[in-house]
Short mmCIF file of C-alpha atoms in Angstrom, two decimals:
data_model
loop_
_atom_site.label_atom_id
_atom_site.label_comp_id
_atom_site.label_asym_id
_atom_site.label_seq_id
_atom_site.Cartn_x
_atom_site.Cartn_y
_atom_site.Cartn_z
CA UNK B 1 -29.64 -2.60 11.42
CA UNK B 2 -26.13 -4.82 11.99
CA UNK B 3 -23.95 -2.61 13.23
CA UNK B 4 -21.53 -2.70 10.25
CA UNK B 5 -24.20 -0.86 8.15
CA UNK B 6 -24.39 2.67 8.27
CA UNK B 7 -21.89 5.38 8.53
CA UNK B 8 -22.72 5.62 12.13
CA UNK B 9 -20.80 2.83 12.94
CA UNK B 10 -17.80 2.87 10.89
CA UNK B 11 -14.56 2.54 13.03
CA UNK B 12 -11.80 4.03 10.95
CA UNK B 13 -8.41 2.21 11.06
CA UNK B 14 -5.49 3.26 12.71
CA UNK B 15 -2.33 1.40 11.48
CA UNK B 16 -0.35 3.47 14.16
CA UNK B 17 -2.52 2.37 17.01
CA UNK B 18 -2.75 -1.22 15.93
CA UNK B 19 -0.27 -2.67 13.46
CA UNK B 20 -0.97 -6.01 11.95
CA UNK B 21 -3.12 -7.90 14.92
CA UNK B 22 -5.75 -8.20 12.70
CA UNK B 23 -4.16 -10.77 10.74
CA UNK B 24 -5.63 -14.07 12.17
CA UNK B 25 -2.85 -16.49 13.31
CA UNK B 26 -5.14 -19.28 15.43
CA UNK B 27 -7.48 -20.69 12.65
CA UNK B 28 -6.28 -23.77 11.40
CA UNK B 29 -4.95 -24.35 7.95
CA UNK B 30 -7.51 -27.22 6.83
CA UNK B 31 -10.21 -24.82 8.02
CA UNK B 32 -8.93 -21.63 6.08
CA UNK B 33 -8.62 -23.79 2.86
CA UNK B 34 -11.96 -24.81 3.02
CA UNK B 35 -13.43 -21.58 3.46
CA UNK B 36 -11.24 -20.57 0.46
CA UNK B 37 -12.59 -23.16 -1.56
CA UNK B 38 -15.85 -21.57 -1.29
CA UNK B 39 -14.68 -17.94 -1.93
CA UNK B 40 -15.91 -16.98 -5.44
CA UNK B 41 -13.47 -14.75 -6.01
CA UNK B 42 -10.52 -16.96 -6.10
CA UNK B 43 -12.65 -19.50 -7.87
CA UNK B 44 -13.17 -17.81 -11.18
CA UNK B 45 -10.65 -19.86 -12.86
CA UNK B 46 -8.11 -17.63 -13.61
CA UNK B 47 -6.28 -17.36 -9.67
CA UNK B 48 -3.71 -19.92 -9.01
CA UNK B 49 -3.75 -20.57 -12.61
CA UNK B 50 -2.29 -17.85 -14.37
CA UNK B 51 -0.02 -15.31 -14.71
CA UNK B 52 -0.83 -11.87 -14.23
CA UNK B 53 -2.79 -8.58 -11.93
CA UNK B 54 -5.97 -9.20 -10.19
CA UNK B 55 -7.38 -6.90 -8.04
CA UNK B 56 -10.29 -6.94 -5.58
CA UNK B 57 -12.20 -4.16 -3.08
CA UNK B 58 -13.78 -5.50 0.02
CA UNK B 59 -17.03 -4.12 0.03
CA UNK B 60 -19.37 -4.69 3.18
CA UNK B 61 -16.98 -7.58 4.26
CA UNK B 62 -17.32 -9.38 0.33
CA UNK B 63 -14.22 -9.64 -1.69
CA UNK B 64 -15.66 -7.31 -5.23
CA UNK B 65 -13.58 -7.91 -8.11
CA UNK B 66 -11.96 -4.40 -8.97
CA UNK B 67 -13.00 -2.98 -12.61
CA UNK B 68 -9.76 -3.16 -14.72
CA UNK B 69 -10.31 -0.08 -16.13
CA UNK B 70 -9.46 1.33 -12.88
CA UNK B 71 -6.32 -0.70 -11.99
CA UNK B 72 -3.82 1.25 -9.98
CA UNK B 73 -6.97 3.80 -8.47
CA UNK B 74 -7.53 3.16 -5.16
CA UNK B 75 -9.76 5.38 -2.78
CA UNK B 76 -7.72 5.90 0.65
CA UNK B 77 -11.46 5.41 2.26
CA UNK B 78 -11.45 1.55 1.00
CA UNK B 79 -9.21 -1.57 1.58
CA UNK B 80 -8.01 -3.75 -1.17
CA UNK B 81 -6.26 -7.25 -2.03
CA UNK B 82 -3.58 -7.14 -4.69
CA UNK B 83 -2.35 -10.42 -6.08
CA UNK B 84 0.26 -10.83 -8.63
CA UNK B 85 1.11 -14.42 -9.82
CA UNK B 86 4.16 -14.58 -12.28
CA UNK B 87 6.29 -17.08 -13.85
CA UNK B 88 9.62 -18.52 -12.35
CA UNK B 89 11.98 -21.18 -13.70
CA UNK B 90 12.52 -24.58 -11.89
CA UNK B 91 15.73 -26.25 -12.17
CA UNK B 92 13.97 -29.08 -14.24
CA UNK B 93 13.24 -26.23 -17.22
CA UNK B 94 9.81 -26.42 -15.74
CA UNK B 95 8.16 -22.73 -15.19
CA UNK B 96 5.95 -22.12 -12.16
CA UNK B 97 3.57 -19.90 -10.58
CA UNK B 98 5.19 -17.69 -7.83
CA UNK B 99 2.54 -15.12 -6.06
CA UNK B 100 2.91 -11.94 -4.14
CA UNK B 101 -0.22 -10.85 -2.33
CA UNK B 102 -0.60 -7.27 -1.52
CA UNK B 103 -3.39 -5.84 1.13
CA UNK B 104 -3.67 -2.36 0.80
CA UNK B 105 -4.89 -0.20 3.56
CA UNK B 106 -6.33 3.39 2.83
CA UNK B 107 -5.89 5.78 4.97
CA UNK B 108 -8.94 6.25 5.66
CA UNK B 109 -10.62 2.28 5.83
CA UNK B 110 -12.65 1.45 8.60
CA UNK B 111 -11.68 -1.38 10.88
CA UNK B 112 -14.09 -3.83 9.62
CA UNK B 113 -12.50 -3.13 6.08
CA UNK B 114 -8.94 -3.34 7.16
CA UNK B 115 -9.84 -6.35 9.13
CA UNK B 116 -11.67 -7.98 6.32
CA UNK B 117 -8.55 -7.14 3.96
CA UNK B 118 -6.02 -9.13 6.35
CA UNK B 119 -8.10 -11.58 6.88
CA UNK B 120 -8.54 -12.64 3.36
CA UNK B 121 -5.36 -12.33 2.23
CA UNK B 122 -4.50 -14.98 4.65
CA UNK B 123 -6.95 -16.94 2.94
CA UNK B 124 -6.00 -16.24 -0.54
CA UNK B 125 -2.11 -17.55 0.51
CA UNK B 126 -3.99 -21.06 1.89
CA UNK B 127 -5.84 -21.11 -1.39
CA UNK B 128 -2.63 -20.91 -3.32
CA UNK B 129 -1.37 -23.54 -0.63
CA UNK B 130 0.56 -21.17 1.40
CA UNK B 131 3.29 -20.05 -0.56
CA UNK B 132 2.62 -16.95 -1.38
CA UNK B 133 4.67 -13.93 -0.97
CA UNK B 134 2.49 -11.24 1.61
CA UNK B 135 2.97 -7.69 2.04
CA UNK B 136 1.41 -5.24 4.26
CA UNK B 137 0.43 -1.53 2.56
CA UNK B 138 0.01 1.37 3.57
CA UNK B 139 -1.31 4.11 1.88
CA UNK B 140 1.03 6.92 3.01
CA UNK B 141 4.52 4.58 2.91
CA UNK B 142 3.85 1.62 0.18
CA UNK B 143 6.88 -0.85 -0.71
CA UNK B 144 9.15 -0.16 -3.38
CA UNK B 145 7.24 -3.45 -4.56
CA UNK B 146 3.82 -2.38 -5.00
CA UNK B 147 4.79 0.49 -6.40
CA UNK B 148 6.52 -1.30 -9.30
CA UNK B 149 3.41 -2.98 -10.43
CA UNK B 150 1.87 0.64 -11.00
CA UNK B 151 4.05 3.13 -13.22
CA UNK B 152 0.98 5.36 -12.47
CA UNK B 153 -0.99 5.39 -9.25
CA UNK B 154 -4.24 7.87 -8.16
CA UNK B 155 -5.51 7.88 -4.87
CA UNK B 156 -9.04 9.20 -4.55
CA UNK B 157 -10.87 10.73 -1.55
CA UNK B 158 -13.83 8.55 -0.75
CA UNK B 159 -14.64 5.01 -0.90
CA UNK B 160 -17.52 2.52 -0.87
CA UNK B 161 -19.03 3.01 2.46
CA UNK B 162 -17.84 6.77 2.55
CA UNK B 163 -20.25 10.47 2.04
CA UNK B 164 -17.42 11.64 0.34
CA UNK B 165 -17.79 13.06 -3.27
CA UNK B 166 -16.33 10.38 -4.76
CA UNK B 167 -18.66 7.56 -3.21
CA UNK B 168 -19.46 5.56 -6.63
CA UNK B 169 -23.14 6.20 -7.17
CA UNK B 170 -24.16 7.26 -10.42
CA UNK B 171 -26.33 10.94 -10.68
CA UNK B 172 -24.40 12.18 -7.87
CA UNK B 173 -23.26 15.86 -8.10
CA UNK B 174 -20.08 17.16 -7.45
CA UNK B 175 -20.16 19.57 -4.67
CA UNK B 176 -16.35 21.10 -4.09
CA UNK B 177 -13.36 21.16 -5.90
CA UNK B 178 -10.90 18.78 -6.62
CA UNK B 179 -7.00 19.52 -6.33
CA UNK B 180 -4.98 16.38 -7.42
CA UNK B 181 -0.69 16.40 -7.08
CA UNK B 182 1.25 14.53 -9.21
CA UNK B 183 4.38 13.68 -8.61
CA UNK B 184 7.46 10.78 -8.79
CA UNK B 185 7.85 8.26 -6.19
CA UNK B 186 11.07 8.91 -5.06
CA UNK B 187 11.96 4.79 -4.06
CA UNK B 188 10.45 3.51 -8.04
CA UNK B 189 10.48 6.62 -9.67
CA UNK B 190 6.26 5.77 -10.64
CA UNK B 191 3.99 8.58 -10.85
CA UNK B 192 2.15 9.09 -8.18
CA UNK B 193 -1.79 11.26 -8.51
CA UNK B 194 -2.67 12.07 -5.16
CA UNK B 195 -5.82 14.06 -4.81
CA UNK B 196 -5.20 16.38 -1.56
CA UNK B 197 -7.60 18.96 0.04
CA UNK B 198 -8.15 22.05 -2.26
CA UNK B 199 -6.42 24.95 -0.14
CA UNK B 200 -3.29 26.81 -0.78
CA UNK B 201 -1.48 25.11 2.03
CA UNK B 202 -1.59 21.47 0.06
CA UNK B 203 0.62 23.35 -3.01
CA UNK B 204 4.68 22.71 -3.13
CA UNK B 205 7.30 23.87 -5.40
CA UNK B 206 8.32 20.91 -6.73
CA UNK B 207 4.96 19.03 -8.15
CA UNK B 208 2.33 19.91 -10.85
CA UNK B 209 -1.02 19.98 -9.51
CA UNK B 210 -4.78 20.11 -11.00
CA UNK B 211 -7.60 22.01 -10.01
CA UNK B 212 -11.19 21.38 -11.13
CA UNK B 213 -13.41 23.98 -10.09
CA UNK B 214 -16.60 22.19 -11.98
CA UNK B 215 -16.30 24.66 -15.46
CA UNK B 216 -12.41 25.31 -15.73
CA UNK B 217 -9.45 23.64 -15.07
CA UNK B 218 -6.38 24.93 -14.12
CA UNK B 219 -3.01 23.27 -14.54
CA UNK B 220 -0.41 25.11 -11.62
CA UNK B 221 3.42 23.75 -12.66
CA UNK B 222 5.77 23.98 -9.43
CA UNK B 223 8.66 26.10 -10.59
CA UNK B 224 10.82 23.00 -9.62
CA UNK B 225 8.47 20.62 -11.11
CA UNK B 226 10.19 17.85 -13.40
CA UNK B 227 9.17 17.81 -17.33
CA UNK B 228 7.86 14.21 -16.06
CA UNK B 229 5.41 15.55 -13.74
CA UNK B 230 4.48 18.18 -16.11
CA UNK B 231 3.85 15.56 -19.03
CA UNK B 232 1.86 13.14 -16.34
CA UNK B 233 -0.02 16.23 -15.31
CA UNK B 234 -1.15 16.85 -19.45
CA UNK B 235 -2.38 13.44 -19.08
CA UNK B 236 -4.63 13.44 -15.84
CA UNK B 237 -6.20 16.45 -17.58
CA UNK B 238 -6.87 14.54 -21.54
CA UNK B 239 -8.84 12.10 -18.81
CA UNK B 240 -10.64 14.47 -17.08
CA UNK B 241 -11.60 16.15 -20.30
CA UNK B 242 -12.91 13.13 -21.93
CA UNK B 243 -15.97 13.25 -20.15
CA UNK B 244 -16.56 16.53 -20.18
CA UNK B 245 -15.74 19.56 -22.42
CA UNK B 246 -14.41 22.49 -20.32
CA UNK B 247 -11.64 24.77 -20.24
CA UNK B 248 -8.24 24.01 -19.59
CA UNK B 249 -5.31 26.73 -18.38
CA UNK B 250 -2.06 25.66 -17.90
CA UNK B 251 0.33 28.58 -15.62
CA UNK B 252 3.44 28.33 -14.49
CA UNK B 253 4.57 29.03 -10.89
CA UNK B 254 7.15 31.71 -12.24
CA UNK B 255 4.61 33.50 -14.03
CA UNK B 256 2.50 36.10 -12.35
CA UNK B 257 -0.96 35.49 -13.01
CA UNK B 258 -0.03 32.09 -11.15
CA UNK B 259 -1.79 33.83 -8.33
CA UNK B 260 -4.96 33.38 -9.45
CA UNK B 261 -4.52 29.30 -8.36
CA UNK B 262 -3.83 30.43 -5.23
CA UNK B 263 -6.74 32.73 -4.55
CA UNK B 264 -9.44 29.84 -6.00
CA UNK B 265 -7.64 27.82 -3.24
CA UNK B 266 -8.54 30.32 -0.37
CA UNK B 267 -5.47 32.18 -0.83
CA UNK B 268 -6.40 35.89 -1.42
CA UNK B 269 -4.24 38.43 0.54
CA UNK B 270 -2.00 35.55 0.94
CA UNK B 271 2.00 37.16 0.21
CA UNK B 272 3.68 33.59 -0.05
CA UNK B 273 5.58 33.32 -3.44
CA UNK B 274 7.47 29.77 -2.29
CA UNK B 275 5.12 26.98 -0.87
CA UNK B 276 6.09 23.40 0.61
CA UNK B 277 3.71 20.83 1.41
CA UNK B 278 4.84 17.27 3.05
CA UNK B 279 3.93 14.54 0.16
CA UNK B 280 1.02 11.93 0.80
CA UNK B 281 3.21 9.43 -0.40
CA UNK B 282 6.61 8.62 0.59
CA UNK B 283 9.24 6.15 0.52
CA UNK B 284 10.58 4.43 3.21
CA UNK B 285 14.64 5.38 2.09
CA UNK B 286 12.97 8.73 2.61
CA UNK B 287 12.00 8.32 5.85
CA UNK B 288 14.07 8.80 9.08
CA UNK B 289 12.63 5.29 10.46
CA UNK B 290 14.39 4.15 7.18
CA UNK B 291 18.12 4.96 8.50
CA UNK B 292 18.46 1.82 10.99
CA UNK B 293 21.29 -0.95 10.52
CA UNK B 294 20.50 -4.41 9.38
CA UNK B 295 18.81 -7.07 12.58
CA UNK B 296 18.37 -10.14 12.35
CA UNK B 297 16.22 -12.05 14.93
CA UNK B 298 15.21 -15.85 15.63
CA UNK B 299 12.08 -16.94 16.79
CA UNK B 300 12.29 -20.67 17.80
CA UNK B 301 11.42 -23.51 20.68
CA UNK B 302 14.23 -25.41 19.88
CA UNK B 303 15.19 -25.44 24.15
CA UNK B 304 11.16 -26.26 25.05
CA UNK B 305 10.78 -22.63 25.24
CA UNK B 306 9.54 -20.01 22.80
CA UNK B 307 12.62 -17.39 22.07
CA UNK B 308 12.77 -14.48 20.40
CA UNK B 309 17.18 -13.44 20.02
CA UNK B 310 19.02 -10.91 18.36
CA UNK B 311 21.45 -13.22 15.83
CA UNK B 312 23.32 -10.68 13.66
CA UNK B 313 23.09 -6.80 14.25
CA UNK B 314 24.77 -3.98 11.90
CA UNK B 315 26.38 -7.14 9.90
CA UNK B 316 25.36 -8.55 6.24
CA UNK B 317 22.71 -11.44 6.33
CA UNK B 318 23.79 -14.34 4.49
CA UNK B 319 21.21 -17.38 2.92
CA UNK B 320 23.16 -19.42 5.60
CA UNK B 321 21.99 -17.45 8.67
CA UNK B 322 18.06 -19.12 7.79
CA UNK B 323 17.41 -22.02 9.64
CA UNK B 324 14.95 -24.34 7.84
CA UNK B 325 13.79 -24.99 11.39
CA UNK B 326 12.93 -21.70 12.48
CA UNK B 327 11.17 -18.43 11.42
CA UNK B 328 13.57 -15.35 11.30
CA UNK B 329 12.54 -12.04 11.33
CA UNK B 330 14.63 -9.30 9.28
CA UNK B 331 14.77 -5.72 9.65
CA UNK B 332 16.88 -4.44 6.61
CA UNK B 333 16.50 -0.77 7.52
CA UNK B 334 13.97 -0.04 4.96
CA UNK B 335 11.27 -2.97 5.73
CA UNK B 336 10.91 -5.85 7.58
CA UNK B 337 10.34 -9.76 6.67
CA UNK B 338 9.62 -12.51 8.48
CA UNK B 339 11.53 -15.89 7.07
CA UNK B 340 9.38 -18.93 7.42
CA UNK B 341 11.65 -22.21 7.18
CA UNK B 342 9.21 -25.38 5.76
CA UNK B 343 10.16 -27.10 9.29
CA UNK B 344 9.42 -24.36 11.24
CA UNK B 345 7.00 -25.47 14.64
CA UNK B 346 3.40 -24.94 14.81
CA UNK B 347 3.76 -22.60 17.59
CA UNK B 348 6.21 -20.65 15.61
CA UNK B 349 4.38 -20.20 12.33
CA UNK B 350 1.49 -19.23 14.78
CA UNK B 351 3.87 -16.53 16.61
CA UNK B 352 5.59 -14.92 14.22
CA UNK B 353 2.73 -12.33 13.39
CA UNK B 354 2.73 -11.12 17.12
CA UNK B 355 6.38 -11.10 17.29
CA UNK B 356 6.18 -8.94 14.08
CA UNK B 357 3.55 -6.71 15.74
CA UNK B 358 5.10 -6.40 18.89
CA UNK B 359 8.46 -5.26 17.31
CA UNK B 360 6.71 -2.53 15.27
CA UNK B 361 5.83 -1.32 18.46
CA UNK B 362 9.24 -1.69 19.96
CA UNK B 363 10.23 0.57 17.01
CA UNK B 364 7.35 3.07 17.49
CA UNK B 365 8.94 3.90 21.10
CA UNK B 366 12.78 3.94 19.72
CA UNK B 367 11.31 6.16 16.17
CA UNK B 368 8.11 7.77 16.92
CA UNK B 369 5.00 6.73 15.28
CA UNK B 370 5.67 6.91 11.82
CA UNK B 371 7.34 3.28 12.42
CA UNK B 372 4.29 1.66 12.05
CA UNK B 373 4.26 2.62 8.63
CA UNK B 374 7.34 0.42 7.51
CA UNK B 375 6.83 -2.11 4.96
CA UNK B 376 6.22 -5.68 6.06
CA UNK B 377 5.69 -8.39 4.28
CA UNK B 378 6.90 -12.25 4.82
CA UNK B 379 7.76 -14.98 2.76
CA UNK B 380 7.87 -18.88 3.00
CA UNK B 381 10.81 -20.75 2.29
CA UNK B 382 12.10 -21.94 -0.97
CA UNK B 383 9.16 -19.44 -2.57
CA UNK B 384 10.92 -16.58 -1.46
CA UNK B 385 10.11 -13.57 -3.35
CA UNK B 386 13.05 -11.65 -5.93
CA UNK B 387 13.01 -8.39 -3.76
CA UNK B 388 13.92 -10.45 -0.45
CA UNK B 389 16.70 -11.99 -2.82
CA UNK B 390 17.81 -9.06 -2.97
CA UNK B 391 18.30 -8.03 0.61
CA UNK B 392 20.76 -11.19 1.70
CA UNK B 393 23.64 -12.16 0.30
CA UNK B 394 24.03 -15.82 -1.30
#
């Protein structure tokens, strides 16, 4: 048996342990194309040409289309490749195709996955001749920009090469319970279905949550839950429903027989009347590695000699501090980009991915290891995506 059969041999990812050196950086670009010429899944006649969301799983190192029924579920034991092409104007009054590629790592992938993932969105960008827009997920700290193309998004436990309950094989029985939070992404204000592990200590004051023991399910409303998240959590439930007929209770925190949520969660004899729980999901403005001043950095061979230099620190970055030359790497305090100018070098457009990886690490010593969680994501120039816009000033 190969050894990437089996769950024997699954390596699960660490993003903290190894950022983004999976990302290949050597192979050359005629040589990527060609193997993306030959990937069916960007040859179905619809990538590159239109507008629009396409979504794919890797599966057993094969990029799987994702159902569309599912769009914006994602099982933190899988890795995925987002892509979403839209229209932008030209100063002719043409319209073109601008792309942002997202490759979403759960938190649970396995290396090969992850791997698999980065790899192939390197080879989606040659396939939409490498000007793409591409971002770096992760499950437990997305962008503000991938959240924005989900105003609803469920994360399952499982995946397709998991023994979890929620492995996709039909006839399978369900063997625990299943406690999902909802609750709004503070950064996009989406709402966010996380399922979490079915104990009293994953319950908070402030989010709805839903329990399905199997025959009944039970509805527990935060007392400091928004009307929101009690409306989104009346939805999860219609869906759960729909395939099966089974009772429903919906009790409030405030209200006494509340407890009994508690007890089905392992909480008997328990005296705790306020509960907190740390979200799955945050934002990176929530995040203490989010509170840093603006850097700017330069990575060029303009002497004969590869550089990397600080060239503005705790000051406002400006269009005019990109050098077409060059590739520039930008830490806005929230995420970091890396600029690529159209005349950058080879050996800088081949750096720049180490450079990013070995600042994430930089940060990881300065921050602690949450740092390796910041968004990244970098962008060629003159296809420069609206939310890096955003960051500089014109």
């Amino acid at each position: 048996m190969p050894p990437h059969e089996g769950l024997a041999h699954l390596k699960e990812y660490n993003i903290k342990d190894s950022n983004v050196e999976l990302i290949g950086t050597e192979i050359d670009h005629k040589v990527k194309y060609k193997s993306a010429e030959t990937e069916p899944a960007w040859n179905d006649g619809n990538v590159g040409q239109h507008a629009g969301l396409y979504i794919w799983r890797i599966e057993d190192f094969e990029v799987i289309p994702w159902s569309k029924e599912k769009y914006g579920q994602f099982y933190d034991g899988d890795s995925y490749i987002v892509l979403y092409s839209y229209k932008v104007g030209k100063k002719d009054g043409q319209e073109r195709l601008q792309h942002e590629i997202f490759f979403w790592l759960g938190s649970k992938t396995s290396q090969d996955e992850a791997g698999t993932a980065a790899y192939k969105t390197v080879e989606l960008d040659e396939f939409l001749r490498g000007v793409a827009t591409q971002h770096r997920e992760i499950q437990q700290q997305p962008s503000d920009e991938f959240m924005q193309l989900f105003p609803r998004l469920k994360i399952l436990s499982g995946g397709v090469q998991s023994g979890f309950r929620h492995v996709e094989t039909e006839g399978q029985p369900e063997e625990k319970s299943m406690l999902l939070r909802i609750f709004k992404h503070p950064g996009t204000g989406s709402t966010v279905v996380h399922e979490v592990e079915p104990t009293w200590q994953s319950l908070d004051d402030d989010d709805v949550f839903v329990l399905d023991k199997g025959d009944k399910i039970w509805v527990w409303q935060g007392k400091k839950c928004s009307p929101m998240e009690k409306a989104k959590g009346a939805q999860v439930v219609n869906d759960l429903t729909l395939a099966k007929h089974i009772d429903v209770e919906v009790i409030s925190q405030i209200e006494a027989r509340s407890r009994v949520v508690v007890d089905l969660l392992g909480g008997k004899g328990v005296e705790q009347t306020e509960f907190q729980a740390a979200r799955p999901v945050a934002s990176s403005e929530s995040q203490p590695t989010g509170q840093r001043s603006q850097r700017l950095f330069c990575l060029s061979d303009a002497t004969g000699q590869l550089t990397f230099r600080l060239v503005k620190g705790g000051q406002p970055v400006q269009s005019a501090d990109f050098d077409t030359n060059d590739v520039f790497l930008f830490d806005t305090g929230r995420s970091i980009w890396v600029w690529r100018g159209i005349r950058a070098s080879r050996s800088e457009t081949a750096t720049w991915m180490k450079v990013a990886q070995s600042y994430l690490r930089q940060l990881q010593a300065e921050l602690g290891e949450d740092a390796a969680l910041i968004p990244l994501a970098t962008v060629v120039e003159g296809s420069e995506s609206p939310a890096f816009l955003k960051t500089i000033s014109v």
